[in-house]
Short mmCIF file of C-alpha atoms in Angstrom, two decimals:
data_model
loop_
_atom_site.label_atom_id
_atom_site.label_comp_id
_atom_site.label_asym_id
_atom_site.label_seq_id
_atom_site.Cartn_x
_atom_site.Cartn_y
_atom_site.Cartn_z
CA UNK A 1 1.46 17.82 -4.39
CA UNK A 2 -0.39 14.73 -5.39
CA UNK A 3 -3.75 14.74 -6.15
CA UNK A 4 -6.45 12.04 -5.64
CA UNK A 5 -9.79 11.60 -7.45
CA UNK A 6 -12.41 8.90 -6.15
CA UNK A 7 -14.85 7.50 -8.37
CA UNK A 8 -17.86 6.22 -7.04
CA UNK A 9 -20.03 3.96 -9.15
CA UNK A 10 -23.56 2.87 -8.10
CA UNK A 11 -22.85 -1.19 -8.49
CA UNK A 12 -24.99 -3.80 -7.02
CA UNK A 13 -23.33 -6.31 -4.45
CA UNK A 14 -23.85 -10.04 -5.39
CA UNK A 15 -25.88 -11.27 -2.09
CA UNK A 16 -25.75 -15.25 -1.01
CA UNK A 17 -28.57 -17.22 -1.58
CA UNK A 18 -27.80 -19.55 0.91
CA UNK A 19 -25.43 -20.68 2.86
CA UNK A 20 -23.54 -22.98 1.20
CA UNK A 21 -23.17 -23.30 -2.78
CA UNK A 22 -24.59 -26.25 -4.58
CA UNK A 23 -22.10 -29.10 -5.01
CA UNK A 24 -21.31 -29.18 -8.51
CA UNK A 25 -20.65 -33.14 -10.19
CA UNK A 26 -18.10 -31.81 -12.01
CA UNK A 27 -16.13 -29.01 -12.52
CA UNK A 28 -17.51 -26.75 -14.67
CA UNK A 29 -15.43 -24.69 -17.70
CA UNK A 30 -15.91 -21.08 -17.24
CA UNK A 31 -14.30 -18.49 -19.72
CA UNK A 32 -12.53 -15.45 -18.26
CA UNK A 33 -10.73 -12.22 -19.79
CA UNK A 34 -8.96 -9.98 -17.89
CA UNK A 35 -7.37 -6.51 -19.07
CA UNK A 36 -3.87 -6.16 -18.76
CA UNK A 37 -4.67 -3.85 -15.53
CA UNK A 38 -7.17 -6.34 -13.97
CA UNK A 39 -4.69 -9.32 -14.95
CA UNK A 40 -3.23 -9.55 -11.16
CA UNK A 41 -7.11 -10.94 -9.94
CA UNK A 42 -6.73 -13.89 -12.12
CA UNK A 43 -4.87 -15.33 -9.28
CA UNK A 44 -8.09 -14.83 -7.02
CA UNK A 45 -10.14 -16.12 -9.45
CA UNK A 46 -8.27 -19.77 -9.95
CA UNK A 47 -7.97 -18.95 -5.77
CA UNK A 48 -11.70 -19.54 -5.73
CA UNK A 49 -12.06 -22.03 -8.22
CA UNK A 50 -10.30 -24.32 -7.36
CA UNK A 51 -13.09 -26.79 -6.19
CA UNK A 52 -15.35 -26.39 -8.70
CA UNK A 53 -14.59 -24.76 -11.65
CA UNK A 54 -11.71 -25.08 -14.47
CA UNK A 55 -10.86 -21.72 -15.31
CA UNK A 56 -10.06 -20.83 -20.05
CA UNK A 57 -8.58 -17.45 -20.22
CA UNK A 58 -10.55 -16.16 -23.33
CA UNK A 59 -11.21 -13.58 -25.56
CA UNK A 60 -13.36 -10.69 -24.50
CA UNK A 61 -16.77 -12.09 -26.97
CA UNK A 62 -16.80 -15.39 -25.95
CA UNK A 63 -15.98 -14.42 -21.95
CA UNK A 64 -18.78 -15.41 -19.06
CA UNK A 65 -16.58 -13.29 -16.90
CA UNK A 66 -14.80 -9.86 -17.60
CA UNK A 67 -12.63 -8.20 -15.62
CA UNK A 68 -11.47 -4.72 -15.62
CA UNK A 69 -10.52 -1.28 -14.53
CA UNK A 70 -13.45 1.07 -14.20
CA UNK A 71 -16.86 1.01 -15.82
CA UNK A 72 -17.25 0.90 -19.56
CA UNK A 73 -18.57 3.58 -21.55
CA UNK A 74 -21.72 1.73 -22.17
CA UNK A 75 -22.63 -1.12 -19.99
CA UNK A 76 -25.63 -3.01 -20.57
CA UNK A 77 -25.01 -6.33 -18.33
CA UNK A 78 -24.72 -6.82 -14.58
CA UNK A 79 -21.04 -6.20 -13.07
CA UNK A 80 -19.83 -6.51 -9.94
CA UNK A 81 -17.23 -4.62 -7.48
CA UNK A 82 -14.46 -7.13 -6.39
CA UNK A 83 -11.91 -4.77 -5.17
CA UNK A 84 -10.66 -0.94 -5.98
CA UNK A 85 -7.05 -0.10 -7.78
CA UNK A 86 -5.44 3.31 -7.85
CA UNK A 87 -4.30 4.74 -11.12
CA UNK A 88 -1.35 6.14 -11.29
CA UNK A 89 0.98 8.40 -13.60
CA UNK A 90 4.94 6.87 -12.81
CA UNK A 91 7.94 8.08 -14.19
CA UNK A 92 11.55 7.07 -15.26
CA UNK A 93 13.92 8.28 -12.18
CA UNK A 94 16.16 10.18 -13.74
CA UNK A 95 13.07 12.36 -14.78
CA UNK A 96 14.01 14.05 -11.31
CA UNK A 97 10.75 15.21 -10.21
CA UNK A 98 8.85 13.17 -7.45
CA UNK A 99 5.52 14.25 -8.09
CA UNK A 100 3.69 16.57 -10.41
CA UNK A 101 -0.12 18.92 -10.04
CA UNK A 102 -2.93 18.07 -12.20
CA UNK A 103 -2.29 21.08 -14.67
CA UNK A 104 1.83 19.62 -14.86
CA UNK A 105 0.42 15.96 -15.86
CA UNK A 106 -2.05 17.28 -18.68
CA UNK A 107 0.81 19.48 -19.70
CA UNK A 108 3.00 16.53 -20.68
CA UNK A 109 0.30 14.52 -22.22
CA UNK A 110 -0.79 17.12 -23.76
CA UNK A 111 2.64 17.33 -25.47
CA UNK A 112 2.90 21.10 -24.50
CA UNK A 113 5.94 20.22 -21.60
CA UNK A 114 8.83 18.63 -23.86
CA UNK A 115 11.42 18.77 -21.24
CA UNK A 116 11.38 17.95 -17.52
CA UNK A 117 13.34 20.88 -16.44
CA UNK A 118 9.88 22.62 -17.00
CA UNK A 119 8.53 21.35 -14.06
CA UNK A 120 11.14 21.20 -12.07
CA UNK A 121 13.36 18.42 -12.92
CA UNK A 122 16.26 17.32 -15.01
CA UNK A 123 17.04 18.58 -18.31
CA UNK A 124 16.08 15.61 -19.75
CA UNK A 125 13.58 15.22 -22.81
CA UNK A 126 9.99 14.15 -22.22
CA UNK A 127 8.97 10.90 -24.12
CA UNK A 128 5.25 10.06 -22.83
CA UNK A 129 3.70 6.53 -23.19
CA UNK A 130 -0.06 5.86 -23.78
CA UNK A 131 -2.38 2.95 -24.01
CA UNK A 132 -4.96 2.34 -26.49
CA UNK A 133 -7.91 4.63 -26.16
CA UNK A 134 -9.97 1.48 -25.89
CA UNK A 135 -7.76 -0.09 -22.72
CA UNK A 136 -9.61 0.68 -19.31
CA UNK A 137 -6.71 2.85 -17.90
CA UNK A 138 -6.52 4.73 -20.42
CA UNK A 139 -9.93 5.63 -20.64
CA UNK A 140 -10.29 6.78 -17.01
CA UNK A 141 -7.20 9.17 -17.39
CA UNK A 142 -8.57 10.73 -20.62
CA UNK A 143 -11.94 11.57 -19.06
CA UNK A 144 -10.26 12.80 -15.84
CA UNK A 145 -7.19 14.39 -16.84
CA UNK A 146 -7.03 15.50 -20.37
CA UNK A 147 -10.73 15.93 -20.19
CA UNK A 148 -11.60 14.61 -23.57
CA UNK A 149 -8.07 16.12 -25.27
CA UNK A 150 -6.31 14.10 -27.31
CA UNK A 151 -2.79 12.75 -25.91
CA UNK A 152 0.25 14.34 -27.69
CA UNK A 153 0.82 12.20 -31.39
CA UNK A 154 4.13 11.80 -30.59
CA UNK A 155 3.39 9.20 -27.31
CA UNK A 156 4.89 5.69 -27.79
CA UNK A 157 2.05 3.25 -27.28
CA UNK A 158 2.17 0.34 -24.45
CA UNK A 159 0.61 -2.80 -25.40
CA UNK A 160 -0.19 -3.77 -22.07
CA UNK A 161 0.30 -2.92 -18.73
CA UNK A 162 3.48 -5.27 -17.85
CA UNK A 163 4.85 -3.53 -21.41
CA UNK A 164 4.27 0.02 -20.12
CA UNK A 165 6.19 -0.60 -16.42
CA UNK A 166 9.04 -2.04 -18.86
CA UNK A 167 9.13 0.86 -21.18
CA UNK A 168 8.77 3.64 -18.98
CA UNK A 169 11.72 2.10 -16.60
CA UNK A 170 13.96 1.45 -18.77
CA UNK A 171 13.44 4.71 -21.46
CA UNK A 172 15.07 7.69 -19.72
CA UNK A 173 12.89 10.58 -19.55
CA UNK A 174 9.68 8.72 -19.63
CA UNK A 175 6.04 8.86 -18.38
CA UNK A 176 3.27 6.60 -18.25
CA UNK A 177 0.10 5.18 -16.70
CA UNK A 178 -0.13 1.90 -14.10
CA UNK A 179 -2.03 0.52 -12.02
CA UNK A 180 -0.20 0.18 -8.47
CA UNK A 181 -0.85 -3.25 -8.00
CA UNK A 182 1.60 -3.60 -10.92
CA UNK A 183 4.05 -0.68 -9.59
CA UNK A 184 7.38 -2.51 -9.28
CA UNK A 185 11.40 -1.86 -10.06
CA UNK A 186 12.59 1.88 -10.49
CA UNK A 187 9.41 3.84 -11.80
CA UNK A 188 8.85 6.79 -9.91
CA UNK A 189 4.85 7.22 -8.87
CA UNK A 190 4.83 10.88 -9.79
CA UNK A 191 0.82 11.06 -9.40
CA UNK A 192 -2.32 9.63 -8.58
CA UNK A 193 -4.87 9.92 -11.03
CA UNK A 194 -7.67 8.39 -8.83
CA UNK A 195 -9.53 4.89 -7.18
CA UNK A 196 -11.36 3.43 -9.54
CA UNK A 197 -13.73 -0.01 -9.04
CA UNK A 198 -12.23 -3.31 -9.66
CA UNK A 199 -15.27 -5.12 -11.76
CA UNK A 200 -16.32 -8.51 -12.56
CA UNK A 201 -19.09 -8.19 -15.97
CA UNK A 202 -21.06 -10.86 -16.85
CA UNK A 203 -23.43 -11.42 -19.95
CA UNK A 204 -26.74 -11.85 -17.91
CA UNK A 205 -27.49 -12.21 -14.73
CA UNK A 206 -24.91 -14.73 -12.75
CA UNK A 207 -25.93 -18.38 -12.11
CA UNK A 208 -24.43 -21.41 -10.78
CA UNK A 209 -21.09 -21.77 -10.26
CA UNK A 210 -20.17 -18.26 -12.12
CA UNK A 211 -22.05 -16.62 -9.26
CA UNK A 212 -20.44 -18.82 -6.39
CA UNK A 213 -16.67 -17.31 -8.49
CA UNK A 214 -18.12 -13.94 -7.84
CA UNK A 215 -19.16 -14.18 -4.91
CA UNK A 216 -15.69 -15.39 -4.09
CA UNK A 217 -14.06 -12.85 -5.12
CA UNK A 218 -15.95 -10.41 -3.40
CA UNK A 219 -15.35 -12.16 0.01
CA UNK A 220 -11.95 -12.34 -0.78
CA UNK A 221 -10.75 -8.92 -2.01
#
């Protein structure tokens, strides 16, 4: 049976001044990253830019706008909820389960279930895929499933999200993390790790036409 965890963040909404945004004499550059899991809300954001901002995808230091998964460890800047994403643990099909408990999921990362006839499935080996511990998914699995435990040394590491959907579909006997706006092709969705916030973080407090993008986005999740 599948198990879902909501996380609930205090986060402040981004209220309207006014009623309509101050024209702008030109378009104005603003710099954006997105992680690999927020990457499918870049389309929103060139969506509401289109009249009055030219959107640079950037690095994450030189960003006015960040976009990610979840809250950071330590966040000392404003950010702002634009939407919510599940997180989700997927699976190569001929794994031949169709969903796995909390204790079966930390089990496999934990590199203590090396075969999937061990929870029911195929005899087929396990081969689990991680992130970086520094990439947003990631982070949120580790402090709700493996509560703080280290994943198994032998996981395969994803470089990003569009990587990990390719890697666990097309590896027999794999498992990995997505989020399920990305969830496409074969994968199996063998578990939901939880809802998580879908935020926009800023260096200082928004202004201008980076608060009109925001404000977008919010309207338009």
């Amino acid at each position: 049976m599948k198990r879902s965890i909501a996380f609930f963040f205090i986060i402040p909404l981004l209220l309207t001044a006014c009623a309509t945004p101050t024209p702008q004499p030109t378009p104005q550059l603003i710099n954006v990253y997105a992680s690999s899991a927020a990457y499918p809300w870049i389309n929103g954001v060139y969506d509401c830019s289109s009249t009055f901002a030219i959107i640079n995808l950037s690095d994450p230091g030189s960003a006015d706008i960040t976009l990610r998964l979840g809250e950071p460890d330590y966040l000392t800047t404003p950010a702002y909820q634009i939407s919510v994403e599940d997180i989700l643990v997927i699976a190569h099909p001929q794994s031949g389960v169709d969903s796995l408990t909390l204790n079966q999921v930390r089990s496999i990362f934990l590199g203590q279930t090396a075969n999937w006839k061990e929870v029911g499935g195929n005899d087929l080996p396990v081969q689990v895929w991680t992130f970086s511990p520094d990439e947003d998914v990631q982070g949120i699995f580790d402090k709700t499933v493996m509560n703080g435990e280290p994943v198994t040394s032998l996981a395969r590491l994803a470089t990003s999200a569009l990587n990990m959907l390719k890697d666990v579909g097309t590896t027999p006997g794999s498992i990995g993390l997505l989020p399920r706006h990305l969830l496409a092709g074969a994968v199996k969705d063998v578990y939901t790790v939880g809802t998580t916030p879908v935020l926009a973080i800023t260096k200082s407090e928004p202004q201008g036409v980076v608060r009109e993008l925001i404000r977008c986005l919010q309207e338009n999740h």
